[in-house]
Short mmCIF file of C-alpha atoms in Angstrom, two decimals:
data_model
loop_
_atom_site.label_atom_id
_atom_site.label_comp_id
_atom_site.label_asym_id
_atom_site.label_seq_id
_atom_site.Cartn_x
_atom_site.Cartn_y
_atom_site.Cartn_z
CA MET A 10 -60.03 15.79 -79.49
CA ALA A 11 -56.73 14.04 -78.86
CA ILE A 12 -56.77 10.40 -79.17
CA VAL A 13 -55.22 9.13 -75.99
CA GLU A 14 -53.14 5.76 -76.11
CA HIS A 15 -52.37 5.51 -72.36
CA SER A 16 -53.45 7.46 -69.42
CA GLU A 17 -53.77 7.12 -65.58
CA LEU A 18 -57.50 8.54 -66.10
CA GLN A 19 -57.63 10.02 -62.77
CA PRO A 20 -60.36 12.81 -62.24
CA LEU A 21 -59.48 16.45 -61.98
CA GLY A 22 -59.24 18.21 -58.58
CA ASP A 23 -61.49 20.97 -57.40
CA VAL A 24 -64.65 19.20 -58.72
CA ILE A 25 -67.97 21.06 -57.79
CA GLU A 26 -70.37 18.31 -56.56
CA PRO A 27 -74.00 18.92 -56.90
CA ARG A 28 -76.31 19.21 -53.85
CA TRP A 29 -79.47 17.36 -54.98
CA TRP A 30 -81.93 18.63 -52.32
CA THR A 31 -82.29 20.30 -48.98
CA GLY A 32 -83.44 17.29 -47.29
CA THR A 33 -87.04 18.15 -47.55
CA PRO A 34 -88.96 17.54 -50.96
CA SER A 35 -89.62 20.74 -52.82
CA VAL A 36 -92.79 19.08 -54.13
CA ASP A 37 -94.93 16.97 -51.86
CA PRO A 38 -94.72 13.22 -53.28
CA ALA A 39 -98.22 12.67 -52.23
CA SER A 40 -99.26 15.35 -54.76
CA PHE A 41 -97.94 13.18 -57.74
CA THR A 42 -97.81 9.66 -56.56
CA ILE A 43 -100.63 7.20 -57.60
CA ASP A 44 -100.84 3.76 -55.74
CA CYS A 45 -101.86 1.33 -58.32
CA ALA A 46 -102.72 -1.27 -55.85
CA ASP A 47 -106.12 0.40 -55.96
CA TYR A 48 -106.44 -0.81 -59.69
CA ASP A 49 -106.37 -4.19 -61.46
CA MET A 50 -103.64 -2.97 -63.84
CA GLY A 51 -105.13 -5.14 -66.64
CA PRO A 52 -105.75 -4.15 -70.20
CA ALA A 53 -108.92 -2.06 -69.11
CA ASP A 54 -106.84 0.12 -66.86
CA LEU A 55 -104.41 0.84 -69.85
CA GLN A 56 -107.26 2.27 -72.05
CA ALA A 57 -107.22 6.03 -72.86
CA ASP A 58 -110.54 6.48 -71.19
CA SER A 59 -110.06 4.45 -67.97
CA GLY A 60 -110.16 5.85 -64.49
CA LEU A 61 -106.43 5.35 -64.09
CA ALA A 62 -105.76 7.32 -67.33
CA VAL A 63 -108.03 10.19 -66.27
CA ARG A 64 -106.35 10.43 -62.78
CA MET A 65 -102.96 10.28 -64.42
CA ARG A 66 -103.61 13.13 -66.87
CA GLU A 67 -105.23 15.21 -64.09
CA THR A 68 -102.19 14.88 -61.84
CA PHE A 69 -99.75 15.40 -64.72
CA ASP A 70 -101.69 18.64 -65.66
CA ARG A 71 -101.76 19.94 -62.09
CA VAL A 72 -98.18 19.01 -60.87
CA GLY A 73 -96.36 18.31 -64.13
CA LEU A 74 -95.27 14.86 -62.75
CA VAL A 75 -96.89 11.66 -61.92
CA HIS A 76 -95.34 8.52 -60.37
CA LEU A 77 -97.11 5.15 -60.51
CA VAL A 78 -96.16 2.72 -57.83
CA ASN A 79 -97.25 -0.79 -57.11
CA THR A 80 -98.06 -1.41 -60.66
CA GLY A 81 -97.25 -5.25 -60.33
CA PHE A 82 -95.43 -4.80 -63.86
CA THR A 83 -92.40 -6.65 -64.68
CA GLU A 84 -92.21 -6.01 -68.50
CA LEU A 85 -91.29 -2.68 -70.05
CA VAL A 86 -93.93 -3.02 -72.71
CA ASP A 87 -96.73 -2.92 -69.94
CA MET A 88 -94.93 0.05 -68.34
CA ARG A 89 -94.66 1.89 -71.72
CA ALA A 90 -98.36 1.42 -72.21
CA ALA A 91 -98.93 3.07 -68.88
CA ALA A 92 -96.71 5.90 -69.74
CA LYS A 93 -98.56 6.45 -72.92
CA LEU A 94 -101.78 7.22 -71.08
CA VAL A 95 -100.12 10.75 -70.65
CA ILE A 96 -97.73 10.82 -73.58
CA ASP A 97 -99.73 11.57 -76.59
CA ALA A 98 -96.86 11.02 -79.12
CA GLU A 99 -93.46 9.59 -78.98
CA MET A 100 -90.28 11.02 -80.27
CA THR A 101 -88.10 9.52 -83.02
CA TYR A 102 -84.58 10.52 -82.67
CA ASP A 103 -83.48 13.12 -85.21
CA GLY A 104 -80.07 14.55 -86.14
CA GLY A 105 -78.24 16.40 -83.32
CA ALA A 106 -79.64 14.56 -80.27
CA ASN A 107 -77.29 12.30 -78.36
CA PRO A 108 -79.06 8.97 -79.28
CA ARG A 109 -79.63 6.14 -76.85
CA ASP A 110 -79.69 2.44 -77.60
CA ASN A 111 -82.98 0.60 -77.61
CA ILE A 112 -83.75 -1.72 -74.75
CA GLU A 113 -87.07 -2.60 -76.55
CA PRO A 114 -89.04 -0.88 -79.32
CA ASN A 115 -89.46 2.72 -78.42
CA VAL A 116 -87.83 2.25 -75.03
CA TYR A 117 -84.33 3.53 -74.69
CA GLU A 118 -81.54 3.22 -72.30
CA VAL A 119 -80.66 5.99 -69.91
CA GLY A 120 -77.29 6.35 -71.93
CA ALA A 121 -74.83 7.16 -69.08
CA PRO A 122 -72.69 4.99 -66.91
CA LEU A 123 -74.11 4.40 -63.27
CA SER A 124 -70.89 5.45 -61.61
CA ALA A 125 -71.34 9.05 -63.08
CA TRP A 126 -73.52 11.65 -61.25
CA LEU A 127 -75.86 13.29 -63.77
CA HIS A 128 -76.47 16.96 -63.12
CA TYR A 129 -79.92 18.26 -63.21
CA HIS A 130 -80.82 18.91 -66.79
CA HIS A 131 -83.88 19.36 -69.21
CA GLU A 132 -83.75 16.81 -71.79
CA MET A 133 -82.45 17.92 -75.25
CA ALA A 134 -81.94 21.60 -74.21
CA TYR A 135 -78.89 21.84 -76.42
CA VAL A 136 -80.48 21.84 -79.82
CA GLY A 137 -83.50 23.63 -81.71
CA ARG A 138 -86.02 20.86 -81.29
CA SER A 139 -86.50 19.54 -77.75
CA THR A 140 -89.03 17.28 -76.12
CA ARG A 141 -91.99 18.16 -74.08
CA VAL A 142 -91.97 15.20 -71.84
CA ILE A 143 -89.79 12.28 -70.63
CA SER A 144 -90.91 9.07 -68.92
CA PHE A 145 -88.86 6.47 -66.74
CA LEU A 146 -89.82 2.84 -66.58
CA VAL A 147 -88.17 0.88 -63.86
CA LYS A 148 -87.06 -2.77 -64.89
CA ASP A 149 -84.66 -3.35 -61.92
CA ALA A 150 -84.42 -1.22 -58.79
CA LEU A 151 -82.20 -0.91 -55.75
CA PRO A 152 -83.43 -1.34 -52.18
CA VAL A 153 -85.31 1.52 -50.74
CA PRO A 154 -84.58 2.62 -47.21
CA THR A 155 -87.43 2.14 -44.74
CA ASP A 156 -86.95 5.64 -43.22
CA GLY A 157 -88.11 7.39 -46.40
CA SER A 158 -84.66 8.84 -47.34
CA PRO A 159 -83.45 8.59 -50.92
CA SER A 160 -82.27 5.16 -52.24
CA ARG A 161 -78.91 4.70 -53.85
CA GLY A 162 -80.82 4.52 -57.21
CA ALA A 163 -83.23 7.49 -56.57
CA THR A 164 -83.61 10.02 -59.45
CA PHE A 165 -84.02 13.72 -58.32
CA VAL A 166 -86.37 16.18 -60.02
CA SER A 167 -86.04 19.95 -59.61
CA ASP A 168 -89.02 22.48 -59.78
CA SER A 169 -87.95 24.61 -62.60
CA ILE A 170 -90.68 27.23 -62.03
CA ALA A 171 -89.48 27.94 -58.54
CA ALA A 172 -85.81 27.67 -59.74
CA THR A 173 -86.60 30.31 -62.36
CA ASP A 174 -87.99 32.77 -59.87
CA ALA A 175 -85.01 32.31 -57.52
CA LEU A 176 -82.48 32.53 -60.37
CA LEU A 177 -84.01 35.88 -61.67
CA ALA A 178 -83.59 37.38 -58.30
CA THR A 179 -79.88 37.00 -58.55
CA GLU A 180 -77.17 38.82 -60.67
CA LEU A 181 -76.33 35.46 -62.23
CA GLY A 182 -80.01 35.18 -63.46
CA GLN A 183 -80.20 38.58 -64.90
CA LYS A 184 -76.95 37.84 -66.77
CA LEU A 185 -78.28 34.68 -68.30
CA LYS A 186 -81.50 36.61 -69.27
CA GLU A 187 -79.38 39.32 -71.06
CA LEU A 188 -76.63 37.00 -72.63
CA GLY A 189 -78.29 33.56 -72.99
CA VAL A 190 -76.19 30.56 -73.33
CA CYS A 191 -74.02 28.60 -75.96
CA TYR A 192 -73.73 24.90 -76.04
CA HIS A 193 -70.43 23.51 -77.51
CA ARG A 194 -70.16 19.88 -78.51
CA ASN A 195 -67.23 18.15 -80.25
CA LEU A 196 -68.37 15.04 -81.73
CA THR A 197 -65.55 12.64 -82.68
CA ASP A 198 -65.30 10.53 -85.89
CA ARG A 199 -65.79 6.91 -85.47
CA ASP A 200 -63.29 6.00 -88.07
CA ALA A 201 -60.45 7.89 -86.17
CA PHE A 202 -60.84 5.37 -83.16
CA VAL A 203 -60.76 2.17 -85.17
CA GLY A 204 -58.58 -0.36 -83.10
CA LYS A 205 -58.24 2.18 -80.28
CA VAL A 206 -59.59 2.55 -76.83
CA GLU A 207 -62.16 5.25 -76.95
CA TYR A 208 -60.59 7.49 -74.31
CA GLY A 209 -62.23 10.95 -74.14
CA VAL A 210 -65.26 10.01 -76.46
CA TYR A 211 -68.67 10.88 -75.64
CA ASN A 212 -70.45 10.61 -78.86
CA HIS A 213 -69.31 10.05 -82.53
CA TRP A 214 -70.99 12.25 -85.13
CA GLN A 215 -71.88 9.20 -87.09
CA LYS A 216 -74.19 8.01 -84.18
CA SER A 217 -75.38 11.36 -83.22
CA PHE A 218 -76.68 12.27 -86.67
CA GLY A 219 -77.37 8.67 -88.03
CA THR A 220 -75.12 8.87 -91.14
CA GLU A 221 -71.56 7.98 -92.33
CA ASP A 222 -71.63 11.11 -94.58
CA PRO A 223 -70.08 14.10 -93.20
CA VAL A 224 -72.02 16.52 -95.67
CA VAL A 225 -75.27 14.88 -94.57
CA ALA A 226 -74.18 15.15 -90.77
CA ALA A 227 -73.33 18.87 -91.15
CA GLY A 228 -76.76 19.43 -92.99
CA ARG A 229 -78.63 17.69 -90.13
CA ALA A 230 -76.72 19.81 -87.56
CA ARG A 231 -77.77 23.03 -89.51
CA ASP A 232 -81.43 21.81 -89.34
CA GLN A 233 -81.21 21.80 -85.58
CA ARG A 234 -79.98 25.45 -85.73
CA LEU A 235 -76.28 24.43 -85.00
CA ALA A 236 -73.36 26.35 -86.27
CA VAL A 237 -70.89 23.75 -87.62
CA ASP A 238 -67.13 23.66 -88.06
CA TRP A 239 -64.63 20.83 -88.73
CA GLY A 240 -61.57 20.05 -86.78
CA ASP A 241 -58.60 17.68 -87.05
CA ASP A 242 -59.53 14.05 -87.52
CA ARG A 243 -62.81 14.96 -88.77
CA LEU A 244 -63.91 16.35 -85.40
CA LEU A 245 -67.41 17.83 -85.87
CA LYS A 246 -67.67 20.90 -83.74
CA THR A 247 -71.23 22.28 -83.22
CA ARG A 248 -72.43 25.46 -81.43
CA TYR A 249 -75.95 26.42 -80.37
CA TYR A 250 -76.80 29.87 -79.17
CA CYS A 251 -80.07 30.24 -77.47
CA SER A 252 -81.89 31.73 -74.44
CA ALA A 253 -81.35 30.15 -71.04
CA PHE A 254 -85.14 30.22 -70.81
CA GLU A 255 -88.09 28.78 -72.66
CA TYR A 256 -91.54 29.91 -73.12
CA PHE A 257 -94.03 27.32 -71.46
CA PRO A 258 -97.38 27.50 -73.19
CA ARG A 259 -99.34 25.72 -70.48
CA LEU A 260 -98.40 28.28 -67.90
CA ASP A 261 -97.99 31.14 -70.37
CA ARG A 262 -94.70 32.10 -68.88
CA ASN A 263 -90.93 31.74 -69.43
CA VAL A 264 -89.26 29.07 -67.50
CA LEU A 265 -85.49 28.11 -66.73
CA TYR A 266 -84.55 25.63 -69.48
CA SER A 267 -80.78 25.36 -69.12
CA SER A 268 -78.38 23.83 -66.69
CA LEU A 269 -74.61 23.09 -66.33
CA ALA A 270 -75.23 19.54 -67.52
CA ASP A 271 -73.87 20.59 -70.79
CA HIS A 272 -70.80 22.20 -69.27
CA GLY A 273 -67.61 20.09 -69.18
CA MET A 274 -68.35 19.39 -65.56
CA TRP A 275 -70.80 16.78 -66.84
CA PHE A 276 -67.94 14.51 -67.14
CA ASP A 277 -66.31 15.15 -63.61
CA THR A 278 -67.20 11.53 -62.61
CA TRP A 279 -67.33 9.98 -66.23
CA PRO A 280 -64.94 7.16 -66.87
CA LEU A 281 -62.50 7.60 -69.62
CA VAL A 282 -63.35 11.28 -69.82
CA GLN A 283 -63.00 12.67 -66.33
CA HIS A 284 -59.16 12.92 -66.60
CA LEU A 285 -59.26 15.42 -69.45
CA PRO A 286 -58.91 19.10 -68.77
CA TYR A 287 -62.23 21.01 -69.52
CA GLU A 288 -61.10 22.54 -72.66
CA GLU A 289 -60.54 18.98 -74.13
CA ARG A 290 -63.79 17.50 -73.06
CA PRO A 291 -66.52 16.62 -75.57
CA LEU A 292 -68.96 19.32 -74.08
CA HIS A 293 -68.70 22.79 -73.03
CA MET A 294 -70.98 25.69 -72.14
CA THR A 295 -70.55 29.37 -72.00
CA PHE A 296 -72.72 32.55 -71.84
CA GLY A 297 -74.12 33.62 -75.17
CA ASP A 298 -71.28 36.01 -75.77
CA ASP A 299 -68.89 33.07 -75.38
CA SER A 300 -67.52 34.21 -72.05
CA GLU A 301 -66.93 31.70 -69.34
CA PHE A 302 -68.86 30.97 -66.14
CA THR A 303 -66.95 31.63 -62.88
CA ASP A 304 -66.59 28.90 -60.26
CA ALA A 305 -68.85 30.92 -58.12
CA GLU A 306 -71.63 31.33 -60.82
CA ARG A 307 -71.53 27.52 -61.43
CA ARG A 308 -71.82 26.74 -57.74
CA GLN A 309 -74.72 29.18 -57.45
CA TRP A 310 -76.45 27.65 -60.45
CA LEU A 311 -76.22 24.17 -59.24
CA ASP A 312 -77.37 25.03 -55.66
CA LEU A 313 -80.39 26.83 -57.15
CA TYR A 314 -81.53 23.54 -58.63
CA GLY A 315 -80.72 21.73 -55.61
CA MET A 316 -82.61 24.03 -53.38
CA HIS A 317 -85.75 22.83 -55.35
CA GLY A 318 -85.03 19.10 -55.50
CA THR A 319 -87.21 16.18 -54.83
CA PRO A 320 -86.21 12.50 -54.63
CA ILE A 321 -88.08 9.79 -56.53
CA ASN A 322 -87.27 6.30 -55.08
CA TRP A 323 -87.82 3.64 -57.68
CA ARG A 324 -89.24 0.21 -57.22
CA THR A 325 -89.54 -2.56 -59.96
CA GLY A 326 -92.63 -1.70 -62.07
CA ASP A 327 -92.67 2.05 -61.27
CA VAL A 328 -93.55 4.41 -64.02
CA ALA A 329 -92.93 8.25 -63.91
CA VAL A 330 -93.88 11.00 -66.38
CA ILE A 331 -92.14 14.26 -66.12
CA ASP A 332 -92.90 17.40 -67.81
CA ASN A 333 -89.67 18.51 -69.41
CA TYR A 334 -90.65 22.21 -69.07
CA ARG A 335 -91.52 22.21 -65.51
CA TYR A 336 -88.80 19.96 -64.15
CA ALA A 337 -85.11 19.25 -64.45
CA HIS A 338 -83.88 15.82 -63.62
CA GLY A 339 -80.65 14.14 -62.41
CA ARG A 340 -79.17 11.69 -60.14
CA PRO A 341 -76.01 10.98 -57.98
CA GLY A 342 -73.47 8.31 -59.04
CA ILE A 343 -74.60 4.76 -58.18
CA ALA A 344 -72.51 1.86 -56.95
CA LEU A 345 -74.01 -1.56 -57.17
CA GLY A 346 -73.70 -4.19 -54.60
CA PRO A 347 -73.30 -8.01 -55.38
CA GLY A 348 -76.26 -9.22 -57.18
CA GLU A 349 -77.72 -5.70 -57.64
CA GLN A 350 -79.12 -4.21 -60.78
CA ARG A 351 -80.65 -0.90 -61.59
CA VAL A 352 -82.14 -0.84 -65.10
CA LEU A 353 -84.39 2.15 -66.25
CA GLY A 354 -86.00 2.52 -69.63
CA VAL A 355 -86.66 5.87 -71.13
CA VAL A 356 -89.67 6.97 -73.38
CA LEU A 357 -89.58 10.47 -74.91
CA GLY A 358 -92.56 12.54 -75.90
CA ASP A 359 -92.89 14.36 -79.25
CA GLN A 360 -90.49 17.16 -80.19
CA TYR A 361 -91.26 20.77 -80.63
CA GLU A 362 -89.39 23.69 -82.02
CA ARG A 363 -87.89 25.85 -79.46
CA VAL A 364 -89.10 29.50 -79.47
CA GLY A 365 -86.91 30.95 -76.71
CA VAL A 366 -88.53 33.61 -74.41
CA ARG A 367 -91.59 35.69 -75.05
CA ALA A 368 -92.01 39.00 -73.42
#
């Protein structure tokens, strides 16, 4: 990764913008929304055997998604307690994941600039140990339109079960099934940027692997089934070859578990990175034989997720728990107006060892 001293930092041309949904929710929000105005939301309702807890788990098991509204909560600690009614165990970041900073104990920041759009993705699909579930806790939200349309701060979820079936009916889907994918990540060395503006930086390997020792970092990368190589300026280059699909035990079937969020196009609207050509960006993604995706294949893949998208409009105090197998999530870029804030906390469920597909 070149260290850029001066740049106009203009985005590249020919950007393929995601289409988040068709205008009609793929999944009926009524099927996964629980109005907490029907509950006291005191300590009794946050017990594992409460009526709210039972209803949340039943909704999550049936839909793979549950969204609490009108909780009355203003503190993340209360929202996390509600999320834990579904999340059995929380994840501790391990080597290889892109770590997020803590907002509060076991509650993390989103880890991306608001101005950037975040392509549909399954959390931690780029390493050998992924997470089963992700939860969002809404500390501050943007105004929600009265006509039911998505707000500027909405998160979108895409039904990966429907997207799997649609993708496998295409030539692209069969190609992904045959070849799999490779995730390429270039992690910069923090020491190389001392005293410099971090142009082109996504993540330093010291932060990603929680160590200052390159030998330890490489070992932790290999523990995550990543191939490791070192470049100039102690650039840590990792590669992860895997299936584009993952076996989902609950439904006893394989589901699409990859997306173009780990392609260089992830940075198309990312400040300090969007000016770089794809070959110099921190992330890249190819087929499993290292061949490139064509523009047409990338457009098709993005659209398949968008065809099955559903917006979730946030209000302060909302809690959503999302099955990481059954849904990808993402959002458009967000511009804040005067006095506005959008702050979401993230809670991650326990990790599991990826198995790929089963016949």
